[in-house]
Amino acid sequence: MILSKSRRVHWLGSCALLMGSALAQAQTESVLVKRAAELREAPGEASRSVAPLAARTPVTRSGARQGAWIQVRTAEGASGWVHMFDVAPASSAAAPSAGANALRGLTSFFNKGSAQGGATTATSTVGIRGLGAEDLARAQPNMAAVAQADTLRMDADQARQFASAAALGSRPVDALPAPAPMQNAGPTGNNNN
């Protein structure tokens, strides 16, 4: 479908308005705490607890997020951070699943040694959309993990010894072809110049 420039601008403007209103609504979303959790002063398991949150406690999500941690406010007015795996939309009364509980433990595993590392409580997931620009700008190296990776480093001779002991052989691998240049595609995938 080919759109004129004015129709594309109108279409993009309409999409922006719809996304903006959905974002504003999501920023003050009512959610339920799925299981007993701690309202934290700052994002991370190591942060000081502000208050305990009982299972099925209604809280209001403010929209602020740092990694897998979201800022919420209780009905009593206490504000703090909870792991997004510990909450669910108020309309959802589903019990946490075992598979979802494993995901929270997995995220805590990767945060060991960082400011967010520490004790782990099995919980369920609501999903993480990935890192935002702010998350990347604030990222700090986990020096303990770097030191651990350094202890696992091997040089070429050690790698050859391992390959020999494991009866591995070498194979020539052709280089991948250079990717084709990207074209300016419109929202429908067509080239609308």
Coordinates of C-alpha atoms in Angstrom, one line a residue:
M1 CA 0.0 0.0 0.0
I2 CA 1.5 3.3 -1.1
L3 CA 0.6 6.4 1.0
S4 CA 1.1 10.0 0.1
K5 CA 3.3 12.0 2.3
S6 CA 0.4 13.8 4.0
R7 CA -1.4 10.5 4.7
R8 CA 1.8 9.0 6.1
V9 CA 2.2 12.0 8.4
H10 CA -1.4 11.8 9.5
W11 CA -1.1 8.0 10.0
L12 CA 2.1 8.4 12.0
G13 CA 0.6 11.2 14.1
S14 CA -2.5 9.0 14.9
C15 CA -0.2 6.2 15.9
A16 CA 1.8 8.5 18.2
L17 CA -1.3 9.8 19.9
L18 CA -2.6 6.3 20.5
M19 CA 0.8 5.1 21.8
G20 CA 1.1 8.2 24.0
S21 CA -2.3 7.6 25.6
A22 CA -1.6 3.9 26.1
L23 CA 1.8 4.8 27.7
A24 CA 0.2 7.4 30.0
Q25 CA -2.4 4.8 31.1
A26 CA 0.3 2.1 31.6
Q27 CA 2.3 4.6 33.8
T28 CA -0.3 4.6 36.5
E29 CA -1.5 1.0 36.1
S30 CA -3.1 -0.8 39.1
V31 CA -1.3 -4.1 39.8
L32 CA -1.5 -6.8 42.4
V33 CA 1.4 -8.3 44.4
K34 CA 1.3 -12.0 43.5
R35 CA 3.1 -13.3 46.6
A36 CA 4.6 -11.8 49.7
A37 CA 7.4 -9.4 48.7
E38 CA 9.4 -6.5 50.0
L39 CA 8.8 -2.9 48.9
R40 CA 12.4 -1.7 48.4
E41 CA 13.9 1.7 48.8
A42 CA 15.8 1.4 45.5
P43 CA 15.9 -1.2 42.8
G44 CA 17.7 -4.4 43.8
E45 CA 17.5 -7.3 46.3
A46 CA 20.2 -5.7 48.4
S47 CA 18.3 -2.4 48.9
R48 CA 16.7 -1.6 52.2
S49 CA 13.1 -2.8 52.7
V50 CA 10.6 0.0 53.1
A51 CA 7.7 -2.3 54.0
P52 CA 6.5 -5.9 53.5
L53 CA 3.8 -6.4 50.9
A54 CA 1.4 -9.3 51.5
A55 CA 0.2 -11.4 48.6
R56 CA -2.7 -9.9 46.7
T57 CA -1.9 -6.4 47.9
P58 CA -3.1 -3.8 45.4
V59 CA -0.4 -1.2 44.4
T60 CA -0.2 1.5 41.7
R61 CA 2.6 1.3 39.2
S62 CA 4.1 4.7 38.6
G63 CA 5.8 4.0 35.3
A64 CA 9.4 4.3 36.5
R65 CA 11.5 1.3 35.7
Q66 CA 15.2 0.3 36.2
G67 CA 16.0 -3.1 34.6
A68 CA 13.5 -5.6 36.0
W69 CA 12.4 -3.3 38.9
I70 CA 9.4 -1.1 38.8
Q71 CA 8.4 1.8 41.1
V72 CA 5.0 1.4 42.9
R73 CA 2.9 3.2 45.5
T74 CA 0.8 1.5 48.1
A75 CA -2.7 2.5 49.1
E76 CA -1.2 3.8 52.4
G77 CA 1.1 6.2 50.3
A78 CA 4.4 4.3 50.7
S79 CA 6.5 4.4 47.6
G80 CA 9.2 2.0 46.6
W81 CA 10.5 -0.6 44.1
V82 CA 9.4 -4.2 43.5
H83 CA 10.6 -6.8 41.0
M84 CA 8.3 -6.8 38.1
F85 CA 8.0 -10.6 38.4
D86 CA 6.3 -10.1 41.8
V87 CA 3.3 -8.2 40.3
A88 CA 0.5 -8.9 37.9
P89 CA -2.2 -6.8 36.3
A90 CA -5.1 -6.3 38.8
S91 CA -7.4 -8.0 36.3
S92 CA -5.2 -11.1 36.4
A93 CA -5.8 -13.4 39.3
A94 CA -3.7 -16.3 37.9
A95 CA -1.5 -18.3 40.3
P96 CA 2.2 -18.2 39.5
S97 CA 3.5 -21.1 37.4
A98 CA 6.6 -23.1 38.2
G99 CA 8.1 -22.1 34.8
A100 CA 7.6 -18.5 35.5
N101 CA 9.1 -18.9 39.0
A102 CA 12.3 -20.1 37.4
L103 CA 12.7 -16.9 35.4
R104 CA 13.0 -14.7 38.4
G105 CA 15.7 -16.9 39.8
L106 CA 17.5 -16.8 36.5
T107 CA 17.5 -13.0 36.4
S108 CA 18.8 -12.9 40.0
F109 CA 21.6 -15.4 38.9
F110 CA 22.8 -13.0 36.3
N111 CA 22.8 -10.1 38.8
K112 CA 24.9 -11.9 41.4
G113 CA 27.8 -9.7 42.5
S114 CA 26.1 -6.5 41.2
A115 CA 24.1 -4.0 43.2
Q116 CA 21.0 -6.0 42.4
G117 CA 22.4 -9.4 43.5
G118 CA 21.7 -11.1 46.7
A119 CA 19.1 -13.4 48.2
T120 CA 16.7 -15.0 45.7
T121 CA 13.0 -15.7 46.1
A122 CA 11.2 -17.8 43.5
T123 CA 8.4 -15.8 41.8
S124 CA 6.6 -15.6 38.5
T125 CA 7.0 -13.4 35.5
V126 CA 5.2 -10.6 33.8
G127 CA 7.9 -10.2 31.2
I128 CA 10.8 -7.8 30.6
R129 CA 11.0 -5.8 27.4
G130 CA 14.7 -5.3 27.4
L131 CA 17.1 -2.6 28.3
G132 CA 16.4 1.0 27.5
A133 CA 18.8 3.8 26.7
E134 CA 18.8 4.9 30.4
D135 CA 19.7 1.4 31.5
L136 CA 22.6 1.2 29.1
A137 CA 23.8 4.7 30.1
R138 CA 23.9 3.7 33.8
A139 CA 25.4 0.2 33.1
Q140 CA 28.4 -0.6 35.3
P141 CA 30.7 -3.6 34.8
N142 CA 30.4 -6.4 37.3
M143 CA 34.1 -6.7 38.1
A144 CA 33.6 -10.0 40.1
A145 CA 32.1 -11.6 37.0
V146 CA 35.0 -10.2 34.8
A147 CA 37.5 -11.7 37.3
Q148 CA 35.7 -15.0 37.2
A149 CA 35.7 -15.0 33.4
D150 CA 39.4 -14.2 33.4
T151 CA 40.0 -17.4 35.5
L152 CA 38.3 -19.4 32.7
R153 CA 40.4 -17.9 29.9
M154 CA 42.5 -20.2 27.8
D155 CA 45.3 -19.5 25.4
A156 CA 45.7 -21.2 22.0
D157 CA 47.9 -24.0 23.3
Q158 CA 45.4 -24.8 26.0
A159 CA 42.6 -24.8 23.5
R160 CA 44.5 -27.2 21.2
Q161 CA 45.2 -29.5 24.2
F162 CA 41.5 -29.6 25.1
A163 CA 40.5 -30.3 21.5
S164 CA 43.0 -33.1 21.3
A165 CA 41.9 -34.7 24.6
A166 CA 38.2 -34.5 23.5
A167 CA 39.0 -35.9 20.1
L168 CA 37.9 -32.8 18.3
G169 CA 39.2 -31.9 14.9
S170 CA 39.6 -28.7 13.0
R171 CA 37.4 -27.8 10.0
P172 CA 37.8 -24.9 7.5
V173 CA 34.8 -22.6 7.6
D174 CA 34.0 -20.2 4.8
A175 CA 33.5 -16.6 5.7
L176 CA 29.9 -15.3 5.5
P177 CA 29.0 -13.2 2.5
A178 CA 28.7 -9.4 3.1
P179 CA 25.1 -8.4 3.9
A180 CA 23.1 -6.6 1.2
P181 CA 22.7 -2.8 1.9
M182 CA 19.6 -1.8 3.8
Q183 CA 16.8 -0.1 1.8
N184 CA 14.6 2.6 3.2
A185 CA 11.4 0.6 3.9
G186 CA 8.1 2.2 4.9
P187 CA 5.8 0.9 7.7
T188 CA 4.3 -1.8 5.5
G189 CA 7.8 -3.0 4.3
N190 CA 7.4 -1.4 0.9
N191 CA 9.9 1.2 -0.4
N192 CA 7.7 4.4 -0.2
N193 CA 10.0 7.1 -1.5

